[in-house]
Short mmCIF file of C-alpha atoms and ligand atoms in Angstrom, two decimals:
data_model
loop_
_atom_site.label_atom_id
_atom_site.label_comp_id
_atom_site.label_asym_id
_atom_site.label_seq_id
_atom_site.Cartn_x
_atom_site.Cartn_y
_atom_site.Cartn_z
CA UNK A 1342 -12.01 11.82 6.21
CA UNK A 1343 -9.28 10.21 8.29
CA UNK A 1344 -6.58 12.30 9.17
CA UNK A 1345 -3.26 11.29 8.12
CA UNK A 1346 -1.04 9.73 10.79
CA UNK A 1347 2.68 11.43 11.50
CA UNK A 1348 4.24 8.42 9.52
CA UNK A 1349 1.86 8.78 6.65
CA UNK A 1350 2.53 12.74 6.39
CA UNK A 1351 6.38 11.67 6.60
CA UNK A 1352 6.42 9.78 3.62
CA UNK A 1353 3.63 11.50 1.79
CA UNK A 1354 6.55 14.18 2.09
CA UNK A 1355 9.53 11.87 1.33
CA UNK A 1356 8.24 9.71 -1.44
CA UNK A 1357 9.73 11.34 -4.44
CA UNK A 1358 13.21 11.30 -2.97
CA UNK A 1359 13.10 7.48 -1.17
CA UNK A 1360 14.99 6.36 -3.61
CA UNK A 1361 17.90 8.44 -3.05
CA UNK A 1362 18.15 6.69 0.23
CA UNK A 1363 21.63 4.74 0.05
CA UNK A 1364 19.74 1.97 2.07
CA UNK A 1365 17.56 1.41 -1.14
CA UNK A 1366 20.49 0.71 -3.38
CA UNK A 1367 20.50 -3.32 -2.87
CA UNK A 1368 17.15 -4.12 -3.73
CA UNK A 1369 18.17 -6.86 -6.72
CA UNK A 1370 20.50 -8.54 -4.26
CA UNK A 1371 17.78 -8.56 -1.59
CA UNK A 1372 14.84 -10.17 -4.06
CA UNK A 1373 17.60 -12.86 -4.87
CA UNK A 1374 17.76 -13.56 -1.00
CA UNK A 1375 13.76 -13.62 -0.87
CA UNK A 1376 13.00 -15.49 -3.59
CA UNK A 1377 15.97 -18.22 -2.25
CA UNK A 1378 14.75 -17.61 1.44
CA UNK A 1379 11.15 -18.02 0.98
CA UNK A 1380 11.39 -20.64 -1.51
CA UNK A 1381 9.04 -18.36 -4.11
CA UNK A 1382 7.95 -20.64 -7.40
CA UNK A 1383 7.45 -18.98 -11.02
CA UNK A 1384 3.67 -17.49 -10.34
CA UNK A 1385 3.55 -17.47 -6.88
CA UNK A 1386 1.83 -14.83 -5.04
CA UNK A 1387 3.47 -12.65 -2.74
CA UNK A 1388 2.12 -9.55 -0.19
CA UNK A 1389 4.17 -7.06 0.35
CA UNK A 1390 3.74 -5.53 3.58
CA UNK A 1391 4.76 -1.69 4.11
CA UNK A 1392 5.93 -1.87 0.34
CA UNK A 1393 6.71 1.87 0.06
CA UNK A 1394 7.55 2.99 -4.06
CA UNK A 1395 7.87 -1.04 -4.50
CA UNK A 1396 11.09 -2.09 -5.05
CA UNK A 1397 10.79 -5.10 -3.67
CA UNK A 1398 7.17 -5.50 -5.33
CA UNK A 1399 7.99 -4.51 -8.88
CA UNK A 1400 11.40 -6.21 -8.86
CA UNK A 1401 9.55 -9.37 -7.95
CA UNK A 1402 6.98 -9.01 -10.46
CA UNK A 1403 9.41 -8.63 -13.02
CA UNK A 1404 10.37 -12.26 -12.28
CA UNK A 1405 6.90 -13.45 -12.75
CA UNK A 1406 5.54 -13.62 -9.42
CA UNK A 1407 2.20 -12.25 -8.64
CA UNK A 1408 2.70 -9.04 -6.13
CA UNK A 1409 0.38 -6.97 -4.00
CA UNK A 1410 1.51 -4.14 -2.12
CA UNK A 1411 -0.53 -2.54 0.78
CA UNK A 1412 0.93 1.14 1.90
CA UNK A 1413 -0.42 3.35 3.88
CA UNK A 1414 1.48 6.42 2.47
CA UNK A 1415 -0.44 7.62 -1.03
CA UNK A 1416 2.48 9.33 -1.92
CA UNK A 1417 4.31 6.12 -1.66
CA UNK A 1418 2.01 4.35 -3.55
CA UNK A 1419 2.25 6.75 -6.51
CA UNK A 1420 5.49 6.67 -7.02
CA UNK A 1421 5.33 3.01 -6.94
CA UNK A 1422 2.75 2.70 -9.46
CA UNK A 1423 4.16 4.81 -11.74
CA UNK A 1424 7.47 2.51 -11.51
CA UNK A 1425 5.42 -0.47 -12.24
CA UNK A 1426 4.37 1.31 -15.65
CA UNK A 1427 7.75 2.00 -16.16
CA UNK A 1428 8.94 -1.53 -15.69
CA UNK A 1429 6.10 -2.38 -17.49
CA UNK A 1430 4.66 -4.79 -14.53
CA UNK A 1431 1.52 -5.52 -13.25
CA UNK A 1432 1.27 -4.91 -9.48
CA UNK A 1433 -1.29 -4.68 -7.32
CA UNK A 1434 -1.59 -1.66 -4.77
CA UNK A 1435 -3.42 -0.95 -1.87
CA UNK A 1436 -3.33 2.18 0.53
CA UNK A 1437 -4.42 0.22 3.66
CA UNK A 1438 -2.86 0.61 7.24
CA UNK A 1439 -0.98 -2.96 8.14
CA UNK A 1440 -2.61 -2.97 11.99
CA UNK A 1441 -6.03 -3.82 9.96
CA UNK A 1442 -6.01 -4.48 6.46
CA UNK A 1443 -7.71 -7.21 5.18
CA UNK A 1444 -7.73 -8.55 1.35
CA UNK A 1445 -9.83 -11.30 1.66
CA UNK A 1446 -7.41 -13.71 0.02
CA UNK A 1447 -4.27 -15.61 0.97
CA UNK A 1448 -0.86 -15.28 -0.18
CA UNK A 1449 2.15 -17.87 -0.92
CA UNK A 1450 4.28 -15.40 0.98
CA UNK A 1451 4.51 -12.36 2.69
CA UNK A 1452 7.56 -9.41 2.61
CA UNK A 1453 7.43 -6.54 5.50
CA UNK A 1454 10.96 -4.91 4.90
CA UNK A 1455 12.93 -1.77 6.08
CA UNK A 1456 10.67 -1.82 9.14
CA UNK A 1457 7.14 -1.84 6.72
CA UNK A 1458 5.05 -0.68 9.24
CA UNK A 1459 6.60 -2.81 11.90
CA UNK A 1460 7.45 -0.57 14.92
CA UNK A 1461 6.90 2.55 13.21
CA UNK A 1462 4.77 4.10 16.49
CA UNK A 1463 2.33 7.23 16.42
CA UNK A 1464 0.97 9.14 19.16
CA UNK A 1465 -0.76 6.35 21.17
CA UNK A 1466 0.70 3.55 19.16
CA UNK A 1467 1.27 0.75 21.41
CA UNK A 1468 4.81 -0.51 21.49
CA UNK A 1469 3.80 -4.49 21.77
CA UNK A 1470 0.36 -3.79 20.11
CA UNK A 1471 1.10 -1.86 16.98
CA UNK A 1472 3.66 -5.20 15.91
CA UNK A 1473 1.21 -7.59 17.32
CA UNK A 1474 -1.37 -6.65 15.23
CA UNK A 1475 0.52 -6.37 11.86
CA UNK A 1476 1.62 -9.93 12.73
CA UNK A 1477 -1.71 -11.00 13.26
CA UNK A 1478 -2.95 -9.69 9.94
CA UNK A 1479 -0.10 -11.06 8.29
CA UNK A 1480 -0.84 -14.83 9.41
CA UNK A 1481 -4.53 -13.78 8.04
CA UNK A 1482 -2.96 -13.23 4.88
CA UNK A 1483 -0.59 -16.38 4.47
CA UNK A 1484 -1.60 -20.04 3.38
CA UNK A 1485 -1.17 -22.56 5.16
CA UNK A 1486 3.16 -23.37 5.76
CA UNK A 1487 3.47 -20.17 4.05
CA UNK A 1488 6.76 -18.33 4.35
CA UNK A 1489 6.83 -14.41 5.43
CA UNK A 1490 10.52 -12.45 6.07
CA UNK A 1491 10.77 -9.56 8.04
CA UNK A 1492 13.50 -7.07 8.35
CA UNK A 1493 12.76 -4.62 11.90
CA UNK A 1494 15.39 -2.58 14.06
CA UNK A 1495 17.56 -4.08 15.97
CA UNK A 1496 16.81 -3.79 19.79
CA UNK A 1497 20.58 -4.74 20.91
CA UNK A 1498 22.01 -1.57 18.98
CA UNK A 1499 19.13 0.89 19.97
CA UNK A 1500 20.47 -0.30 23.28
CA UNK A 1501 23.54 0.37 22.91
CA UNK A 1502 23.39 3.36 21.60
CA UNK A 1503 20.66 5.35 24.23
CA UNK A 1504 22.07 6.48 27.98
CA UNK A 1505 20.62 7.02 30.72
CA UNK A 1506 20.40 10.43 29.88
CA UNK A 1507 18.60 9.78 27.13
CA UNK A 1508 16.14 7.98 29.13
CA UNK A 1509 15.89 11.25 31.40
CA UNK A 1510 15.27 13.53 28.09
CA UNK A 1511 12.38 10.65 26.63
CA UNK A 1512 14.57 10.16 23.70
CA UNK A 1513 15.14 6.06 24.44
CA UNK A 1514 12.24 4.84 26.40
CA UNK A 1515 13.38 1.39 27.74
CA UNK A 1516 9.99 0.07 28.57
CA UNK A 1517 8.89 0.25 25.37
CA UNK A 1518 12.24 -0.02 23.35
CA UNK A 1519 11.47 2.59 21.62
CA UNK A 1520 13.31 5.73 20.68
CA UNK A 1521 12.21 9.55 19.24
CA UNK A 1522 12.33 9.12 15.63
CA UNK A 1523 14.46 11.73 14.22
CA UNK A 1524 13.52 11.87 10.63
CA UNK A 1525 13.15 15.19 8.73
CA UNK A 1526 11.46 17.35 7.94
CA UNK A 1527 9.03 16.82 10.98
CA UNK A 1528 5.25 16.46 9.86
CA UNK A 1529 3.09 19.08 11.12
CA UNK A 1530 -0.26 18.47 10.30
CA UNK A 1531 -0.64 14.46 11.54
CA UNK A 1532 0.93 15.66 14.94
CA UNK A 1533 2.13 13.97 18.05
CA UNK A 1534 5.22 11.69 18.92
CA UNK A 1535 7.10 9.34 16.11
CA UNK A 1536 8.71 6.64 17.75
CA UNK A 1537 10.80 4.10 16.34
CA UNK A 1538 10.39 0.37 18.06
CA UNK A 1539 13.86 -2.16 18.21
CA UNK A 1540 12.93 -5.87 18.81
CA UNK A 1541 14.89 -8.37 20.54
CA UNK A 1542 15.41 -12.04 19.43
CA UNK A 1543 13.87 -13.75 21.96
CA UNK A 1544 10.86 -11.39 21.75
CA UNK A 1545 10.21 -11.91 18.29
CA UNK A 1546 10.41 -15.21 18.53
CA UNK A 1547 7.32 -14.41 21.09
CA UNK A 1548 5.36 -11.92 19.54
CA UNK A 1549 5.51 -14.69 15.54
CA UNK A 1550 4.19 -17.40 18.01
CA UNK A 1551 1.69 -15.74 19.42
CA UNK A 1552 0.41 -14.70 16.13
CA UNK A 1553 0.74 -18.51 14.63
CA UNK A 1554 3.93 -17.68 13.01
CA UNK A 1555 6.83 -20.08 13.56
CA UNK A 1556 10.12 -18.42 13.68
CA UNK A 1557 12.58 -20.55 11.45
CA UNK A 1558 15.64 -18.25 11.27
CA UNK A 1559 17.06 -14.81 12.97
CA UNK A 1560 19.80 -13.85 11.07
CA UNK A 1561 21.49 -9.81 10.43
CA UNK A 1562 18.86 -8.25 8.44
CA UNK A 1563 20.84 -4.44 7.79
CA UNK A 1564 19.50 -3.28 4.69
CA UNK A 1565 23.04 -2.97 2.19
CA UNK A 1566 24.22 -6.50 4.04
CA UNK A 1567 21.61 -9.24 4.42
CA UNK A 1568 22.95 -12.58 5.50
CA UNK A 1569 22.39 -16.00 6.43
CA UNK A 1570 24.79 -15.12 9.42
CA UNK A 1571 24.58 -14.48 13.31
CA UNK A 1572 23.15 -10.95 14.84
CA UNK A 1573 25.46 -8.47 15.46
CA UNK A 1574 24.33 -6.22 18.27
CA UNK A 1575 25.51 -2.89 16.72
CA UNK A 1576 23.87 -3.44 13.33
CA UNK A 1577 20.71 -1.52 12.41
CA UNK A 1578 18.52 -4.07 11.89
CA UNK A 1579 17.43 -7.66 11.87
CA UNK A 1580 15.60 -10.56 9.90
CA UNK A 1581 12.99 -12.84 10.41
CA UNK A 1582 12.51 -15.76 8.69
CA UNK A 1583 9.11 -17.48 9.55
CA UNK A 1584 6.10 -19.92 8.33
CA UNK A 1585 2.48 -20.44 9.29
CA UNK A 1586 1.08 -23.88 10.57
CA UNK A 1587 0.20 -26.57 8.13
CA UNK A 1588 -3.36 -27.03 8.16
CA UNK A 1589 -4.00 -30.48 9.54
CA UNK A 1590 -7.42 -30.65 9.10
CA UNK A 1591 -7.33 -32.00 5.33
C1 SAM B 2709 11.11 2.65 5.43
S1 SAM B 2709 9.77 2.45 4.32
C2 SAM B 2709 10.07 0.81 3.67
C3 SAM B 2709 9.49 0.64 2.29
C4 SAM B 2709 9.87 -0.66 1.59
N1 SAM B 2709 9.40 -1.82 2.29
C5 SAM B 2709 11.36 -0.73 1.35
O1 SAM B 2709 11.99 -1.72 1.80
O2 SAM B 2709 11.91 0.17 0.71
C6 SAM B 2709 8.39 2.14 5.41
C7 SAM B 2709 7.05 2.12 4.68
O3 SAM B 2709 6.03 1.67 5.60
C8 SAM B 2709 4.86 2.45 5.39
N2 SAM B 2709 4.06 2.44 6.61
C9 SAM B 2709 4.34 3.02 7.81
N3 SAM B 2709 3.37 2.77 8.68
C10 SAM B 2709 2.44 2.02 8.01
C11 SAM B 2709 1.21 1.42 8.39
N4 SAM B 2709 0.73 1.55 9.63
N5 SAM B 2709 0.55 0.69 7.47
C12 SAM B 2709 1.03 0.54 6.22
N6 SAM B 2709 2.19 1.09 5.81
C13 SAM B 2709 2.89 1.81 6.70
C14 SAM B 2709 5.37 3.82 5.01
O4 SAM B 2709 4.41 4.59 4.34
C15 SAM B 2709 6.59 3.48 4.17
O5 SAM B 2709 6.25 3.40 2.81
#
């Protein structure tokens, strides 16, 4: 069997009390925003990407769209499933890791949010890698002009934040813009570093065109305060707004 990475032991651990998490407490606001954002029809089908216990999944199948959620986190994934009974929803879920999954069918629109997977580094995990991948099987997922919307950490305020002495101790690494996760309690089993990846504007602008994504809109992303609005380079995180190619061959 596979052994479970750090992340997946983290929230193995920390699925029954996610939800406590005063960073979870906007999620009917935040499905408004996506369906408005992504422009999401009665019916269409949406992936959720990192879904967690599936608030964003259930709340969207609620309003009749058709959801699946890929997780890598079983414990996750249970308490997401048993929400979706409670809500009396039909969602789909699959433990998969984002860097590879593949579902074999393609999606109206795509949701990675509160990080997903994106950035969330193991032992090994490399920093422009690990995202580039994820991206990569996103597009794979998406139809043609599809929408997807990202929220990831914001790169400015992990900046801001780190010295030089931090540098010196390998708790901000500013090669990689990553920094020493500092969630609790600390797996033991999966082992080895957690690191936490910020992204930069320009860079993800990059990383979605290199993947055939086209970036439409960056705008502050902070989970608790999502806006059509500028950046601000001390909030926690960011959002990405962004579509596949047309296909021109039809
Ligand atoms: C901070 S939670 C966000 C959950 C949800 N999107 C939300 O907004 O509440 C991050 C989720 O990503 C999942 N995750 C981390 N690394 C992953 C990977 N490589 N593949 C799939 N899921 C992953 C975790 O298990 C966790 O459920």
């Amino acid at each position: 069997m596979k052994t479970r990475t750090a992340w997946q032991e983290f929230f193995d651990g920390h699925a029954p009390n996610y939800l406590q998490n005063c960073f979870t407490k906007n999620t009917v606001a935040e499905v408004d925003f996506l369906i408005d954002a992504l422009g999401l029809r009665a019916g269409d089908s949406v992936l959720d990407v990192g879904c967690g216990t599936g608030r964003h999944a259930i709340q969207l199948a609620r309003r009749g769209h058709r959801v699946t959620g890929v997780d890598l986190s079983a414990g996750m994934l249970e308490q997401a499933q048993r929400a979706a009974q409670a809500a009396g929803v039909e969602v789909r879920w699959r433990q998969d890791d984002a860097t590879s999954f593949a579902l074999g069918e393609q999606f109206d629109a795509a949701i990675c949010l509160c990080e997903g997977a994106f950035g969330l580094l193991g032992q090994g995990d490399d920093p422009l890698g690990q995202p580039s991948a994820i991206l990569r099987r996103v597009e794979a997922a998406l139809k043609p002009s599809a929408k997807c919307l990202f929220t990831v950490l914001n790169g400015f305020a992990m900046v801001r934040r780190h010295s030089n002495a931090d540098v010196t101790k390998n708790l901000f690494d500013p090669l990689g813009l990553t920094e020493l996760s500092d969630v609790q309690p600390r797996p033991v089993a999966g082992g080895g570093e957690m690191r936490e990846r910020g992204f930069v504007p320009t860079e993800l602008t990059f990383l979605f065109r290199t993947a055939g994504l086209q970036v439409l809109n960056i705008w502050g992303g902070t989970a608790g305060n999502w806006g059509r609005r500028p950046v601000d380079l001390d909030e926690m995180e960011i959002m990405v707004l962004a579509c596949k190619a047309p296909d021109l061959s039809t």
